[in-house]
Amino acid sequence: MNKKFGIKEVVAAGIGTALFVVLTTIQIPLGFIPNTSLQPRVAVLAFFAAAFGPITGGIIGLLGHALGDALFYGSVWWSWVFPEALFGIVIGLFAKKFALKEGGFDKKNAMASI
């Protein structure tokens, strides 16, 4: 089945990008690793990429990170934006390959993916 990029994915990309940007300033510092923090926005990216596919994940990673950097930090760090977009694409491809929506990722698939 070849699923095209439709209106549902466009809306998901918009909502995901907005959530990603809003969550840009929320960071949970890790005390045991200097200058390192957990960012909940990455969970939003992973969820939307898994649910709506690699194109949606790539758009959210690219636009969300670029807009978040521009709005909250004053300039865009492209060396971080492109890997974030790639992360969204990879999560989307992983979810598609293992049919996560259909419950296709079981112990057998988990061991085979290692």
GROMACS .gro file of C-alpha atoms in nm:
model
  114
    1MET     CA    1   0.000   0.000   0.000
    2ASN     CA    2   0.148   0.331  -0.108
    3LYS     CA    3   0.012   0.601   0.118
    4LYS     CA    4   0.040   0.954  -0.010
    5PHE     CA    5   0.106   1.267   0.191
    6GLY     CA    6  -0.244   1.405   0.243
    7ILE     CA    7  -0.436   1.663   0.443
    8LYS     CA    8  -0.416   1.458   0.762
    9GLU     CA    9  -0.035   1.460   0.745
   10VAL     CA   10  -0.028   1.834   0.668
   11VAL     CA   11  -0.244   1.909   0.973
   12ALA     CA   12  -0.032   1.675   1.188
   13ALA     CA   13   0.286   1.850   1.066
   14GLY     CA   14   0.138   2.189   1.159
   15ILE     CA   15   0.024   2.080   1.504
   16GLY     CA   16   0.347   1.891   1.569
   17THR     CA   17   0.558   2.188   1.461
   18ALA     CA   18   0.360   2.423   1.686
   19LEU     CA   19   0.398   2.190   1.986
   20PHE     CA   20   0.767   2.144   1.911
   21VAL     CA   21   0.824   2.520   1.904
   22VAL     CA   22   0.626   2.579   2.225
   23LEU     CA   23   0.825   2.307   2.404
   24THR     CA   24   1.160   2.449   2.290
   25THR     CA   25   1.217   2.635   2.617
   26ILE     CA   26   1.131   2.337   2.839
   27GLN     CA   27   1.449   2.155   2.933
   28ILE     CA   28   1.513   1.923   3.225
   29PRO     CA   29   1.879   1.951   3.330
   30LEU     CA   30   2.076   1.636   3.402
   31GLY     CA   31   2.285   1.713   3.707
   32PHE     CA   32   2.533   1.434   3.652
   33ILE     CA   33   2.622   1.540   3.293
   34PRO     CA   34   2.726   1.907   3.263
   35ASN     CA   35   2.545   2.126   3.008
   36THR     CA   36   2.306   1.843   2.914
   37SER     CA   37   1.928   1.834   2.947
   38LEU     CA   38   1.628   1.627   2.845
   39GLN     CA   39   1.393   1.799   2.602
   40PRO     CA   40   1.027   1.687   2.591
   41ARG     CA   41   0.993   1.830   2.240
   42VAL     CA   42   1.182   1.528   2.107
   43ALA     CA   43   0.908   1.299   2.241
   44VAL     CA   44   0.652   1.505   2.046
   45LEU     CA   45   0.864   1.468   1.733
   46ALA     CA   46   0.899   1.092   1.782
   47PHE     CA   47   0.525   1.047   1.842
   48PHE     CA   48   0.417   1.242   1.535
   49ALA     CA   49   0.681   1.075   1.316
   50ALA     CA   50   0.570   0.728   1.428
   51ALA     CA   51   0.201   0.809   1.391
   52PHE     CA   52   0.208   1.005   1.063
   53GLY     CA   53   0.522   0.892   0.883
   54PRO     CA   54   0.872   1.001   0.789
   55ILE     CA   55   0.773   1.305   0.582
   56THR     CA   56   0.571   1.450   0.869
   57GLY     CA   57   0.856   1.371   1.111
   58GLY     CA   58   1.109   1.540   0.885
   59ILE     CA   59   0.893   1.852   0.848
   60ILE     CA   60   0.837   1.880   1.222
   61GLY     CA   61   1.207   1.830   1.297
   62LEU     CA   62   1.315   2.084   1.035
   63LEU     CA   63   1.055   2.358   1.083
   64GLY     CA   64   1.006   2.308   1.457
   65HIS     CA   65   1.372   2.326   1.541
   66ALA     CA   66   1.444   2.615   1.301
   67LEU     CA   67   1.148   2.822   1.426
   68GLY     CA   68   1.223   2.740   1.790
   69ASP     CA   69   1.585   2.848   1.752
   70ALA     CA   70   1.489   3.166   1.568
   71LEU     CA   71   1.218   3.267   1.816
   72PHE     CA   72   1.388   3.179   2.144
   73TYR     CA   73   1.761   3.203   2.069
   74GLY     CA   74   1.775   3.467   1.796
   75SER     CA   75   1.949   3.258   1.532
   76VAL     CA   76   1.912   2.917   1.375
   77TRP     CA   77   2.172   2.652   1.442
   78TRP     CA   78   2.149   2.452   1.119
   79SER     CA   79   2.401   2.199   1.248
   80TRP     CA   80   2.129   2.095   1.497
   81VAL     CA   81   1.825   2.150   1.275
   82PHE     CA   82   1.919   1.902   1.002
   83PRO     CA   83   1.998   1.614   1.242
   84GLU     CA   84   1.665   1.677   1.415
   85ALA     CA   85   1.486   1.651   1.079
   86LEU     CA   86   1.681   1.333   1.004
   87PHE     CA   87   1.579   1.194   1.343
   88GLY     CA   88   1.212   1.252   1.257
   89ILE     CA   89   1.257   1.077   0.923
   90VAL     CA   90   1.435   0.779   1.080
   91ILE     CA   91   1.167   0.735   1.349
   92GLY     CA   92   0.897   0.753   1.081
   93LEU     CA   93   1.074   0.494   0.866
   94PHE     CA   94   1.125   0.266   1.166
   95ALA     CA   95   0.756   0.287   1.256
   96LYS     CA   96   0.659   0.218   0.896
   97LYS     CA   97   0.897  -0.077   0.856
   98PHE     CA   98   0.781  -0.249   1.172
   99ALA     CA   99   0.413  -0.152   1.131
  100LEU     CA  100   0.394   0.002   1.480
  101LYS     CA  101   0.037   0.122   1.424
  102GLU     CA  102  -0.069  -0.236   1.359
  103GLY     CA  103   0.125  -0.375   1.657
  104GLY     CA  104   0.392  -0.534   1.438
  105PHE     CA  105   0.692  -0.468   1.662
  106ASP     CA  106   0.718  -0.772   1.886
  107LYS     CA  107   1.008  -0.948   2.062
  108LYS     CA  108   1.111  -1.125   1.742
  109ASN     CA  109   1.135  -0.796   1.548
  110ALA     CA  110   1.310  -0.625   1.837
  111MET     CA  111   1.584  -0.889   1.842
  112ALA     CA  112   1.616  -0.887   1.461
  113SER     CA  113   1.664  -0.509   1.455
  114ILE     CA  114   1.969  -0.522   1.684
   0.00000   0.00000   0.00000
